[in-house]
Coordinates of C-alpha atoms in Angstrom, one line a residue:
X86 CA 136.0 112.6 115.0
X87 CA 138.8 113.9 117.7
X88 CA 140.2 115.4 114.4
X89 CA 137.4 117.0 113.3
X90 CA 136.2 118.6 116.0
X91 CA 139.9 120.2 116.6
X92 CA 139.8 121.5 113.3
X93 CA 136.3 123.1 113.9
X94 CA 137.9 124.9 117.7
X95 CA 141.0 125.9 115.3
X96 CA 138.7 127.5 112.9
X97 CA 136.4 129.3 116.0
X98 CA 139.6 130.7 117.5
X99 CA 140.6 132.7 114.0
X100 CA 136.8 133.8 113.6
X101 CA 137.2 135.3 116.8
X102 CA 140.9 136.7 116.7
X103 CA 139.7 138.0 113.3
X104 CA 136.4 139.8 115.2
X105 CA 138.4 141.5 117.8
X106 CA 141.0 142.6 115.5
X107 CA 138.9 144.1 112.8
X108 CA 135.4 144.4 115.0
X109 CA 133.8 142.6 112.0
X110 CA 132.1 139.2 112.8
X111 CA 131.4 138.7 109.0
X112 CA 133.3 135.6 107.1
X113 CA 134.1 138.1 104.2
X114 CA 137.8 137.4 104.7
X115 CA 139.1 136.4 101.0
X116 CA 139.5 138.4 97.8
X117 CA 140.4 137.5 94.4
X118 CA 142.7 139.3 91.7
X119 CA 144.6 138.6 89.1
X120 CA 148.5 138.2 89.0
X121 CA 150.2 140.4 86.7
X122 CA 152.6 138.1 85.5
X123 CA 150.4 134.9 84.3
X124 CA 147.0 136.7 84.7
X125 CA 145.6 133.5 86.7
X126 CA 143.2 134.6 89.5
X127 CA 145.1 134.8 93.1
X128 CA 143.3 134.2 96.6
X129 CA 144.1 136.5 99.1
X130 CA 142.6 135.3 102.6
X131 CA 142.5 137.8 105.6
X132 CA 143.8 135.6 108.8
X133 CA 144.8 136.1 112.4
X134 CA 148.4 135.1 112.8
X135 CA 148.2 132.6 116.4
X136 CA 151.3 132.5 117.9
X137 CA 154.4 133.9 118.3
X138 CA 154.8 137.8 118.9
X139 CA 152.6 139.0 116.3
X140 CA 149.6 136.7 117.6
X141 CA 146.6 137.9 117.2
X142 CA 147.4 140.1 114.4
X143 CA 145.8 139.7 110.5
X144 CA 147.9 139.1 107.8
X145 CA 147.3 138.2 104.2
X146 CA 148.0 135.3 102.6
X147 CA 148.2 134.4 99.3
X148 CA 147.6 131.4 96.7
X149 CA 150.0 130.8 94.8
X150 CA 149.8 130.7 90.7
X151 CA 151.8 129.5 87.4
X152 CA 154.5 131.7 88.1
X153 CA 155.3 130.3 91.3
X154 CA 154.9 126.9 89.5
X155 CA 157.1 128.1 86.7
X156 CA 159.9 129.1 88.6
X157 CA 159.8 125.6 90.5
X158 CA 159.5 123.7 87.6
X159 CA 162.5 126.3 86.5
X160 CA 164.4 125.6 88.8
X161 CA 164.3 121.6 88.8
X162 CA 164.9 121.6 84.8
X163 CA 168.2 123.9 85.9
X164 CA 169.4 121.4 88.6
X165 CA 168.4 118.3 86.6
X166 CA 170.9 119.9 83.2
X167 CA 173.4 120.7 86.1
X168 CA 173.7 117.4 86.9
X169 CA 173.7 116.1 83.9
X170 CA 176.7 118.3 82.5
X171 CA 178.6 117.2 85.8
X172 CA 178.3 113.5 85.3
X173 CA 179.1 114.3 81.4
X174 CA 182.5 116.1 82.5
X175 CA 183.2 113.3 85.3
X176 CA 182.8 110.5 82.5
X177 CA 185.0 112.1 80.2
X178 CA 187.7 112.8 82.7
X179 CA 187.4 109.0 84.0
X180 CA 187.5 107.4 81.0
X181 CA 189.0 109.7 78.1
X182 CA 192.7 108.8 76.8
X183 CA 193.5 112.2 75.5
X184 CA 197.5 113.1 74.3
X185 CA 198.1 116.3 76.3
X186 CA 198.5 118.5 73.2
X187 CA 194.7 118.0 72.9
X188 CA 193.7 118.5 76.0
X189 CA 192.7 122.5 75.4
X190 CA 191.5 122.1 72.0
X191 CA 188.2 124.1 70.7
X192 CA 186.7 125.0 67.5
X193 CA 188.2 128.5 68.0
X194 CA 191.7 127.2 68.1
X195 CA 191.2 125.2 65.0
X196 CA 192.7 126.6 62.2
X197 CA 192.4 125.3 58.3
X198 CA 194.6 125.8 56.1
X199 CA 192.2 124.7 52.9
X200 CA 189.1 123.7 51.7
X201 CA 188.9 120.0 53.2
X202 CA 190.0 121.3 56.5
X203 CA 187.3 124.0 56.7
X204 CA 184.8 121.3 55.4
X205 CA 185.6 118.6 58.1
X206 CA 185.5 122.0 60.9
X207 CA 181.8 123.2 59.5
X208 CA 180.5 118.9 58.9
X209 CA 181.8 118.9 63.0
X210 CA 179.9 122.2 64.0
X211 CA 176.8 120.8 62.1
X212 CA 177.2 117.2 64.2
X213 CA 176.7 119.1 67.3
X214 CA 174.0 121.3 65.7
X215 CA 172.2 118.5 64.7
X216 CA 172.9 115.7 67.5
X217 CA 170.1 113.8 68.6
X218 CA 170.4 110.1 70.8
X219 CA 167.5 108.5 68.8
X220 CA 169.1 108.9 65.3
X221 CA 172.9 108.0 65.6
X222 CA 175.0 108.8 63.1
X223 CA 178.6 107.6 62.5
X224 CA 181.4 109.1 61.1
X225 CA 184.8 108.1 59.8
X226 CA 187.4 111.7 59.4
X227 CA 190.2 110.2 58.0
X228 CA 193.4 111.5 56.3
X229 CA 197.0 112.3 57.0
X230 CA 198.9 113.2 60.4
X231 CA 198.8 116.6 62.1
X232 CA 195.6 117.8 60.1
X233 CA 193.8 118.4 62.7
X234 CA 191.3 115.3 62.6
X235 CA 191.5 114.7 66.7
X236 CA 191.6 118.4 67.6
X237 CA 187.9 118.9 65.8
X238 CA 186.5 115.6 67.5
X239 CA 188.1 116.7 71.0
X240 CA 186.1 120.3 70.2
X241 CA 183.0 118.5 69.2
X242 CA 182.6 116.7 72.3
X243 CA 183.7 119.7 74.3
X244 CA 180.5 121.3 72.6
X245 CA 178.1 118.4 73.2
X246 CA 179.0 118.0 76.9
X247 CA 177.9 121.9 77.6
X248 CA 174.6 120.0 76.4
X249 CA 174.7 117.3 79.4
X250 CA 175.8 114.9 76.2
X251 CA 178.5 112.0 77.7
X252 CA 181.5 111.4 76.0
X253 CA 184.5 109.7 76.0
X254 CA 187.1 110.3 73.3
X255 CA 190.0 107.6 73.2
X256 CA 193.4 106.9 71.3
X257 CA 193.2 103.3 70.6
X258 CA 196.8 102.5 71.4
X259 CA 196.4 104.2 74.6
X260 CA 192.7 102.1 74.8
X261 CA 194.6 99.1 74.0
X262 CA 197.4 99.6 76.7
X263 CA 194.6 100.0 79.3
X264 CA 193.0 96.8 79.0
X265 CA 196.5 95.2 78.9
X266 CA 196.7 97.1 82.3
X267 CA 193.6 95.6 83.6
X268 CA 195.4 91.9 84.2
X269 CA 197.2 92.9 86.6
X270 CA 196.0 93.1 90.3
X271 CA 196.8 96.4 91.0
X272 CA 194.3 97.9 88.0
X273 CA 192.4 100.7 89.1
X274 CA 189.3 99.6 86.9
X275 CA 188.5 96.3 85.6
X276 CA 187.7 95.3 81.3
X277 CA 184.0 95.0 82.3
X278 CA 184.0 98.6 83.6
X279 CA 186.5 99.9 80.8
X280 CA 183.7 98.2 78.1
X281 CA 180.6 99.4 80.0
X282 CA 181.4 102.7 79.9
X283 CA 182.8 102.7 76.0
X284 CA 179.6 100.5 75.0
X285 CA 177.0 103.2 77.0
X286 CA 178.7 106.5 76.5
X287 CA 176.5 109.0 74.0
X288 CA 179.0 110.0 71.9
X289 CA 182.4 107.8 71.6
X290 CA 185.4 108.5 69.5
X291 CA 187.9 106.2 68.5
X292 CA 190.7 107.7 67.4
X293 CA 194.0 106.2 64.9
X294 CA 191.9 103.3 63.8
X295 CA 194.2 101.1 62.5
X296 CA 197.5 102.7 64.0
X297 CA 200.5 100.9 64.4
X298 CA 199.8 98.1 67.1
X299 CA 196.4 97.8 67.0
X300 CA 195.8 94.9 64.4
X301 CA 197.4 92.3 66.7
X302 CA 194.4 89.4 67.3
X303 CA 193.8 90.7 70.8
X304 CA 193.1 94.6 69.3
X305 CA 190.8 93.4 66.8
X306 CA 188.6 91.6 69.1
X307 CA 189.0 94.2 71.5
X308 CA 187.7 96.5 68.8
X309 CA 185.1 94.0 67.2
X310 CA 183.6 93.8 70.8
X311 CA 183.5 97.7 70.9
X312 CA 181.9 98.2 67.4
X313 CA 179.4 95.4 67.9
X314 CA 178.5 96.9 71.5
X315 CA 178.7 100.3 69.8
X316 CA 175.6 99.4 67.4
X317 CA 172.6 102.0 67.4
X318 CA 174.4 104.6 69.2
X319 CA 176.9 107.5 67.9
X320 CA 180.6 106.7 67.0
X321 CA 183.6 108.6 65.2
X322 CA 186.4 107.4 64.2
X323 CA 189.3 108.6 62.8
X324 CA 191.9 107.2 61.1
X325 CA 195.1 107.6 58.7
X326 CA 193.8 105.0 56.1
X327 CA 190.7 105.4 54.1
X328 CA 187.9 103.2 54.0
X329 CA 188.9 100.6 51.4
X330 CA 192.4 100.2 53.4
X331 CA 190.5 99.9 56.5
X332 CA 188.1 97.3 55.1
X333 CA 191.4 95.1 54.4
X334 CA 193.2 95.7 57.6
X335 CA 190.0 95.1 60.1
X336 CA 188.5 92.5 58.0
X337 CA 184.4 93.1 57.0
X338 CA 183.1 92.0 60.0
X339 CA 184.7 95.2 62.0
X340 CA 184.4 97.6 58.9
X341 CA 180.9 96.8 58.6
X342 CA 180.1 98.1 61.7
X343 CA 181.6 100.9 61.8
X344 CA 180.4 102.1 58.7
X345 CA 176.1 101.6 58.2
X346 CA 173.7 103.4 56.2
X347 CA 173.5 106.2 59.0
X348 CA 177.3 106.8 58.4
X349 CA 179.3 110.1 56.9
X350 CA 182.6 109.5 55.3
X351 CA 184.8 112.3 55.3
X352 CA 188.8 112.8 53.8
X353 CA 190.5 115.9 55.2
X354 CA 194.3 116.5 54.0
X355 CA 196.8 119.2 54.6
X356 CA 200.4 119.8 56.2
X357 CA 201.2 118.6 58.9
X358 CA 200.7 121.0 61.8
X359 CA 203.1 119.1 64.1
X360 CA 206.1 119.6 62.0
X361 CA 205.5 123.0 60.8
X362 CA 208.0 124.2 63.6
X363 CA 211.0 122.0 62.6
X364 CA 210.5 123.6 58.6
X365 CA 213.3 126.0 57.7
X366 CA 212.2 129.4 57.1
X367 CA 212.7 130.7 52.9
X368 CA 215.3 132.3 52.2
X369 CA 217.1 131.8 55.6
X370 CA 220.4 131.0 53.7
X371 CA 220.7 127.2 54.3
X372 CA 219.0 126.3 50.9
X373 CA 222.6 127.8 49.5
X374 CA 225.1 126.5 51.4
X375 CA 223.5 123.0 51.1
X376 CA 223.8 123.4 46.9
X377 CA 227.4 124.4 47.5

């Protein structure tokens, strides 16, 4: 009741500001019109300002319409994707096992040298194009060394995570290393956080399946726990052996999960890139003097 009746004295005192500043004892003190920029009606309300050092004087004020709403809602989408790229960046940076020659690669820096190269770059392009959490899709890229299998998944997730995607890209040696690590006291981060984050992560790659030092009893279950943990969400692997090899060295019970109905199989082959450096120019004279 106290309430009420202070609202009521509130609502006298701007009647009668509003009379001696406009001389007009009329409650005619609201107009509509229409917002340019959503067209939704706008009420604009004629009030006596009471305090400060304007008191007493009328101002309008207005209601506010879908735009204002719009650039809210605008602005909350912007923050939300902000935040979501950040985390993506921070999970990749905690948990990635990247070799440092890798560490700046991007489509644009990827060059092929043939047909299966541009292929596997334009299949990678298309798995970003087309990425979506509720259909995973694997793939296995597999072919020789230095062909550039890591430096397109490395670009890939670079692309997704611009997308708020999370990704962790990993060379399974270095994997494997790091959960040796975890034993002792001094670890940084425990197995159960190391397989949390691989298990949850949107996008995972696992690259060098099969590399030397991986087949050991402890890798495989390693990797078996991975795979089986990794089921219904998006993987790539890559790897120097093809699928049949891989179904001998891993056994079915990892190969089977790593390769579904949802999966893509791709071969990419080439020179080597790493040792194009060391090759001896034609012609540079040493082809001779090796014959003589």
């Amino acid at each position: 009741m106290q309430m009420k009746n202070g609202l009521q004295a509130i609502g006298a005192i701007q009647n009668q500001l509003l009379k001696d500043q406009t001389g007009n004892n009329s409650t005619g003190t609201e107009r509509l019109c229409k917002c340019e920029g959503c067209g939704q009606d706008i009420k604009i309300m004629r009030l006596p300002i009471l305090g400060g050092s304007r008191k007493g004087e009328v101002d309008e004020f207005r209601s506010s319409c879908m735009c204002t709403d719009k650039a809210l809602a605008e602005e909350v989408i912007r923050d939300r994707e902000m935040k979501k790229h950040t985390r993506a960046i921070e999970m990749f940076e905690r948990f990635s096992l990247i070799p440092p020659e890798l560490q700046t690669a991007t489509f644009e820096s990827y060059i092929p040298k043939n047909k299966e190269m541009d292929y596997v770059m334009r299949l990678t392009k298309r798995y970003v194009e087309v990425f979506d959490k509720a259909k995973p899709m694997n793939l296995l890229i597999y072919g020789s060394y230095g062909v550039g299998k890591s430096h397109l998944c490395v670009a890939l997730q670079k692309e997704l995570m611009k997308k708020g995607i999370t990704c962790i890209f990993v060379f399974l040696p270095d994997l494997l290393d790091m959960f040796t690590d975890t034993y002792n006291k001094n670890s940084e981060m425990t197995e159960g956080e190391i397989m949390k984050a691989l298990k949850s992560v949107d996008l995972l790659v696992i690259d060098d399946v099969a590399a030397e030092g991986t087949l050991s009893q402890f890798a495989l279950r390693k990797q078996a726990s991975i795979v089986n943990g990794r089921q219904g969400s998006h993987t790539i692997f890559t790897s120097n052996f093809g699928p049949d090899q891989l179904f001998d060295l891993l056994g079915e019970r990892i190969f089977s999960r790593m390769l579904n109905k949802d999966s893509e199989v791709c071969a990419v082959d080439g020179e080597n890139d790493r040792l194009q450096k060391f090759k001896k120019p034609a012609g540079d004279g040493h082809e001779k003097d090796h014959e003589n």
